[in-house]
Amino acid sequence: MTEDERFMREALAEAREAAARDEVPVGAVVVLEGVIVGRGANRSIASVDPTAHAEVDALRDAARTVGNYRLTGATVVVTVEPCLMCAGALVHARVGRLVYGAPEPKAGAVASVFRILEAEALNHRVVAQGGVLEQECRELMQAFFATRRDGNRTRSRTGPGR
């Protein structure tokens, strides 16, 4: 198992915890010098905060851990390709590397919809690699949304709120 896969398994554990709280199952870890310094999972619903994505949560945790909002040289490992907000946060935190699992075809800002990390106007570059444990990351998301769709069909047959 590679280091990227080992850390992706940690991110997947965070994603599963998010799913258990009925949040979209995205998890992230921040790694600095081979050590996890930050962890995060989606918590937008519970915290009533549209910015409470796994990556932002993990960046905040890492910044507190190291005592600096700049995370130069850090690697962020996340189960799903970051959105525009999260990709921007990676740039602002001066993260060195991004590793993600599954692409996000509707809102991915690294390769799928936008390529924000390649924007020449930005003053920092984040090296990105996708596809690490991609199948496992994708299956977690698909299972979560399949369960939600099934639940919505059941509610529609039994009436609202049931």
PDB file of C-alpha atoms in Angstrom:
ATOM      1  CA  MET A   1       0.000   0.000   0.000  1.00  0.00           C
ATOM      2  CA  THR A   2       1.365   3.429  -0.928  1.00  0.00           C
ATOM      3  CA  GLU A   3       1.412   6.375   1.486  1.00  0.00           C
ATOM      4  CA  ASP A   4      -1.311   8.054  -0.589  1.00  0.00           C
ATOM      5  CA  GLU A   5      -3.515   4.972  -0.234  1.00  0.00           C
ATOM      6  CA  ARG A   6      -2.840   4.770   3.498  1.00  0.00           C
ATOM      7  CA  PHE A   7      -3.867   8.385   4.004  1.00  0.00           C
ATOM      8  CA  MET A   8      -6.856   7.959   1.675  1.00  0.00           C
ATOM      9  CA  ARG A   9      -8.077   5.172   3.957  1.00  0.00           C
ATOM     10  CA  GLU A  10      -7.981   7.703   6.809  1.00  0.00           C
ATOM     11  CA  ALA A  11      -9.967  10.158   4.677  1.00  0.00           C
ATOM     12  CA  LEU A  12     -12.471   7.390   3.883  1.00  0.00           C
ATOM     13  CA  ALA A  13     -12.923   6.792   7.622  1.00  0.00           C
ATOM     14  CA  GLU A  14     -13.783  10.489   8.011  1.00  0.00           C
ATOM     15  CA  ALA A  15     -16.210  10.214   5.082  1.00  0.00           C
ATOM     16  CA  ARG A  16     -17.955   7.241   6.690  1.00  0.00           C
ATOM     17  CA  GLU A  17     -18.369   9.246   9.892  1.00  0.00           C
ATOM     18  CA  ALA A  18     -19.986  12.033   7.864  1.00  0.00           C
ATOM     19  CA  ALA A  19     -22.367   9.517   6.268  1.00  0.00           C
ATOM     20  CA  ALA A  20     -23.292   8.177   9.714  1.00  0.00           C
ATOM     21  CA  ARG A  21     -24.373  11.741  10.598  1.00  0.00           C
ATOM     22  CA  ASP A  22     -26.389  11.898   7.337  1.00  0.00           C
ATOM     23  CA  GLU A  23     -23.923  14.339   5.793  1.00  0.00           C
ATOM     24  CA  VAL A  24     -22.590  13.886   2.262  1.00  0.00           C
ATOM     25  CA  PRO A  25     -19.754  11.382   2.794  1.00  0.00           C
ATOM     26  CA  VAL A  26     -16.631  13.347   2.012  1.00  0.00           C
ATOM     27  CA  GLY A  27     -13.591  13.068   4.261  1.00  0.00           C
ATOM     28  CA  ALA A  28     -10.173  14.692   4.242  1.00  0.00           C
ATOM     29  CA  VAL A  29      -6.865  14.619   6.062  1.00  0.00           C
ATOM     30  CA  VAL A  30      -3.944  17.043   5.975  1.00  0.00           C
ATOM     31  CA  VAL A  31      -0.516  15.433   6.059  1.00  0.00           C
ATOM     32  CA  LEU A  32       2.700  17.243   6.907  1.00  0.00           C
ATOM     33  CA  GLU A  33       6.027  15.414   6.930  1.00  0.00           C
ATOM     34  CA  GLY A  34       4.254  12.043   6.921  1.00  0.00           C
ATOM     35  CA  VAL A  35       2.000  12.856   9.905  1.00  0.00           C
ATOM     36  CA  ILE A  36      -1.714  13.653   9.867  1.00  0.00           C
ATOM     37  CA  VAL A  37      -2.062  17.154  11.336  1.00  0.00           C
ATOM     38  CA  GLY A  38      -5.690  17.782  10.381  1.00  0.00           C
ATOM     39  CA  ARG A  39      -8.876  15.813   9.857  1.00  0.00           C
ATOM     40  CA  GLY A  40     -12.192  16.835   8.425  1.00  0.00           C
ATOM     41  CA  ALA A  41     -15.542  15.570   7.249  1.00  0.00           C
ATOM     42  CA  ASN A  42     -18.523  17.300   5.721  1.00  0.00           C
ATOM     43  CA  ARG A  43     -20.665  18.928   8.398  1.00  0.00           C
ATOM     44  CA  SER A  44     -22.587  21.604   6.494  1.00  0.00           C
ATOM     45  CA  ILE A  45     -25.990  20.307   7.598  1.00  0.00           C
ATOM     46  CA  ALA A  46     -25.208  19.878  11.307  1.00  0.00           C
ATOM     47  CA  SER A  47     -23.329  23.161  11.589  1.00  0.00           C
ATOM     48  CA  VAL A  48     -25.719  25.062   9.297  1.00  0.00           C
ATOM     49  CA  ASP A  49     -22.654  26.301   7.437  1.00  0.00           C
ATOM     50  CA  PRO A  50     -22.245  26.145   3.648  1.00  0.00           C
ATOM     51  CA  THR A  51     -18.455  26.349   4.050  1.00  0.00           C
ATOM     52  CA  ALA A  52     -18.210  23.306   6.353  1.00  0.00           C
ATOM     53  CA  HIS A  53     -16.814  21.010   3.682  1.00  0.00           C
ATOM     54  CA  ALA A  54     -14.361  18.262   4.597  1.00  0.00           C
ATOM     55  CA  GLU A  55     -11.376  20.044   3.079  1.00  0.00           C
ATOM     56  CA  VAL A  56     -12.081  23.310   4.903  1.00  0.00           C
ATOM     57  CA  ASP A  57     -12.700  21.422   8.134  1.00  0.00           C
ATOM     58  CA  ALA A  58      -9.371  19.588   7.750  1.00  0.00           C
ATOM     59  CA  LEU A  59      -7.488  22.782   6.831  1.00  0.00           C
ATOM     60  CA  ARG A  60      -8.862  24.552   9.917  1.00  0.00           C
ATOM     61  CA  ASP A  61      -7.863  21.622  12.116  1.00  0.00           C
ATOM     62  CA  ALA A  62      -4.370  21.501  10.600  1.00  0.00           C
ATOM     63  CA  ALA A  63      -3.850  25.253  10.931  1.00  0.00           C
ATOM     64  CA  ARG A  64      -4.738  25.059  14.632  1.00  0.00           C
ATOM     65  CA  THR A  65      -2.413  22.068  15.082  1.00  0.00           C
ATOM     66  CA  VAL A  66       0.623  23.705  13.469  1.00  0.00           C
ATOM     67  CA  GLY A  67      -0.188  27.220  14.668  1.00  0.00           C
ATOM     68  CA  ASN A  68      -0.161  28.755  11.207  1.00  0.00           C
ATOM     69  CA  TYR A  69      -2.778  29.355   8.529  1.00  0.00           C
ATOM     70  CA  ARG A  70      -0.137  28.673   5.900  1.00  0.00           C
ATOM     71  CA  LEU A  71       0.286  24.938   5.396  1.00  0.00           C
ATOM     72  CA  THR A  72       3.289  25.098   3.084  1.00  0.00           C
ATOM     73  CA  GLY A  73       4.432  21.660   2.023  1.00  0.00           C
ATOM     74  CA  ALA A  74       1.311  19.909   3.296  1.00  0.00           C
ATOM     75  CA  THR A  75      -0.652  17.325   1.341  1.00  0.00           C
ATOM     76  CA  VAL A  76      -4.445  17.296   1.491  1.00  0.00           C
ATOM     77  CA  VAL A  77      -5.981  13.890   0.867  1.00  0.00           C
ATOM     78  CA  VAL A  78      -9.721  13.963   0.146  1.00  0.00           C
ATOM     79  CA  THR A  79     -12.157  11.329  -1.033  1.00  0.00           C
ATOM     80  CA  VAL A  80     -13.788  13.449  -3.750  1.00  0.00           C
ATOM     81  CA  GLU A  81     -12.429  16.092  -6.117  1.00  0.00           C
ATOM     82  CA  PRO A  82     -12.705  19.503  -4.417  1.00  0.00           C
ATOM     83  CA  CYS A  83     -15.268  22.122  -5.370  1.00  0.00           C
ATOM     84  CA  LEU A  84     -14.331  25.681  -6.331  1.00  0.00           C
ATOM     85  CA  MET A  85     -14.440  26.944  -2.738  1.00  0.00           C
ATOM     86  CA  CYS A  86     -12.248  24.124  -1.436  1.00  0.00           C
ATOM     87  CA  ALA A  87      -9.765  24.371  -4.310  1.00  0.00           C
ATOM     88  CA  GLY A  88      -9.459  28.084  -3.532  1.00  0.00           C
ATOM     89  CA  ALA A  89      -8.876  27.298   0.147  1.00  0.00           C
ATOM     90  CA  LEU A  90      -6.035  24.941  -0.835  1.00  0.00           C
ATOM     91  CA  VAL A  91      -4.385  27.761  -2.772  1.00  0.00           C
ATOM     92  CA  HIS A  92      -4.838  30.284   0.064  1.00  0.00           C
ATOM     93  CA  ALA A  93      -3.408  27.822   2.606  1.00  0.00           C
ATOM     94  CA  ARG A  94      -0.391  27.286   0.316  1.00  0.00           C
ATOM     95  CA  VAL A  95      -0.894  23.519   0.318  1.00  0.00           C
ATOM     96  CA  GLY A  96       1.780  21.794  -1.728  1.00  0.00           C
ATOM     97  CA  ARG A  97      -0.127  18.776  -2.960  1.00  0.00           C
ATOM     98  CA  LEU A  98      -3.671  17.503  -3.354  1.00  0.00           C
ATOM     99  CA  VAL A  99      -4.584  13.824  -3.587  1.00  0.00           C
ATOM    100  CA  TYR A 100      -8.205  12.957  -4.290  1.00  0.00           C
ATOM    101  CA  GLY A 101     -10.158   9.788  -4.910  1.00  0.00           C
ATOM    102  CA  ALA A 102     -13.205  10.139  -7.131  1.00  0.00           C
ATOM    103  CA  PRO A 103     -13.840  12.889  -9.667  1.00  0.00           C
ATOM    104  CA  GLU A 104     -16.834  15.194  -9.091  1.00  0.00           C
ATOM    105  CA  PRO A 105     -18.436  15.573 -12.538  1.00  0.00           C
ATOM    106  CA  LYS A 106     -20.942  18.247 -11.474  1.00  0.00           C
ATOM    107  CA  ALA A 107     -18.830  20.584  -9.355  1.00  0.00           C
ATOM    108  CA  GLY A 108     -15.197  19.435  -9.460  1.00  0.00           C
ATOM    109  CA  ALA A 109     -12.848  22.395  -9.671  1.00  0.00           C
ATOM    110  CA  VAL A 110      -9.562  20.529 -10.197  1.00  0.00           C
ATOM    111  CA  ALA A 111     -10.176  18.549 -13.394  1.00  0.00           C
ATOM    112  CA  SER A 112     -13.858  17.755 -14.032  1.00  0.00           C
ATOM    113  CA  VAL A 113     -15.620  21.114 -14.490  1.00  0.00           C
ATOM    114  CA  PHE A 114     -12.970  23.735 -13.704  1.00  0.00           C
ATOM    115  CA  ARG A 115      -9.192  23.569 -13.567  1.00  0.00           C
ATOM    116  CA  ILE A 116      -8.729  26.298 -10.995  1.00  0.00           C
ATOM    117  CA  LEU A 117      -5.405  24.982  -9.704  1.00  0.00           C
ATOM    118  CA  GLU A 118      -3.968  25.624 -13.174  1.00  0.00           C
ATOM    119  CA  ALA A 119      -5.096  29.274 -13.343  1.00  0.00           C
ATOM    120  CA  GLU A 120      -2.097  31.393 -14.327  1.00  0.00           C
ATOM    121  CA  ALA A 121      -3.375  34.382 -12.349  1.00  0.00           C
ATOM    122  CA  LEU A 122      -3.002  32.559  -9.036  1.00  0.00           C
ATOM    123  CA  ASN A 123       0.131  33.199  -6.997  1.00  0.00           C
ATOM    124  CA  HIS A 124       0.482  29.610  -5.759  1.00  0.00           C
ATOM    125  CA  ARG A 125       0.395  26.213  -7.433  1.00  0.00           C
ATOM    126  CA  VAL A 126      -0.968  23.033  -5.895  1.00  0.00           C
ATOM    127  CA  VAL A 127       0.116  19.780  -7.533  1.00  0.00           C
ATOM    128  CA  ALA A 128      -2.917  17.506  -7.911  1.00  0.00           C
ATOM    129  CA  GLN A 129      -3.307  13.776  -8.351  1.00  0.00           C
ATOM    130  CA  GLY A 130      -6.672  12.079  -8.685  1.00  0.00           C
ATOM    131  CA  GLY A 131      -7.813   8.495  -8.767  1.00  0.00           C
ATOM    132  CA  VAL A 132      -6.349   7.199  -5.502  1.00  0.00           C
ATOM    133  CA  LEU A 133      -8.713   4.450  -4.284  1.00  0.00           C
ATOM    134  CA  GLU A 134     -11.158   5.973  -6.748  1.00  0.00           C
ATOM    135  CA  GLN A 135     -13.529   3.007  -6.872  1.00  0.00           C
ATOM    136  CA  GLU A 136     -13.911   2.813  -3.097  1.00  0.00           C
ATOM    137  CA  CYS A 137     -14.457   6.574  -2.840  1.00  0.00           C
ATOM    138  CA  ARG A 138     -17.011   6.522  -5.678  1.00  0.00           C
ATOM    139  CA  GLU A 139     -18.893   3.553  -4.220  1.00  0.00           C
ATOM    140  CA  LEU A 140     -19.237   5.282  -0.852  1.00  0.00           C
ATOM    141  CA  MET A 141     -20.840   8.328  -2.502  1.00  0.00           C
ATOM    142  CA  GLN A 142     -23.056   6.237  -4.766  1.00  0.00           C
ATOM    143  CA  ALA A 143     -24.301   4.082  -1.879  1.00  0.00           C
ATOM    144  CA  PHE A 144     -25.092   7.182   0.190  1.00  0.00           C
ATOM    145  CA  PHE A 145     -27.139   8.815  -2.561  1.00  0.00           C
ATOM    146  CA  ALA A 146     -28.838   5.527  -3.536  1.00  0.00           C
ATOM    147  CA  THR A 147     -30.027   5.171   0.057  1.00  0.00           C
ATOM    148  CA  ARG A 148     -31.326   8.743   0.038  1.00  0.00           C
ATOM    149  CA  ARG A 149     -33.125   8.205  -3.280  1.00  0.00           C
ATOM    150  CA  ASP A 150     -34.691   4.978  -1.954  1.00  0.00           C
ATOM    151  CA  GLY A 151     -35.777   6.802   1.199  1.00  0.00           C
ATOM    152  CA  ASN A 152     -37.375   9.561  -0.854  1.00  0.00           C
ATOM    153  CA  ARG A 153     -39.299   6.997  -2.927  1.00  0.00           C
ATOM    154  CA  THR A 154     -40.549   5.321   0.247  1.00  0.00           C
ATOM    155  CA  ARG A 155     -41.637   8.662   1.731  1.00  0.00           C
ATOM    156  CA  SER A 156     -43.450   9.632  -1.454  1.00  0.00           C
ATOM    157  CA  ARG A 157     -45.451   6.379  -1.359  1.00  0.00           C
ATOM    158  CA  THR A 158     -46.335   6.667   2.322  1.00  0.00           C
ATOM    159  CA  GLY A 159     -46.936  10.383   2.436  1.00  0.00           C
ATOM    160  CA  PRO A 160     -44.875  13.335   3.548  1.00  0.00           C
ATOM    161  CA  GLY A 161     -42.704  13.057   6.627  1.00  0.00           C
ATOM    162  CA  ARG A 162     -42.951   9.279   6.986  1.00  0.00           C
TER     163      ARG A 162
END
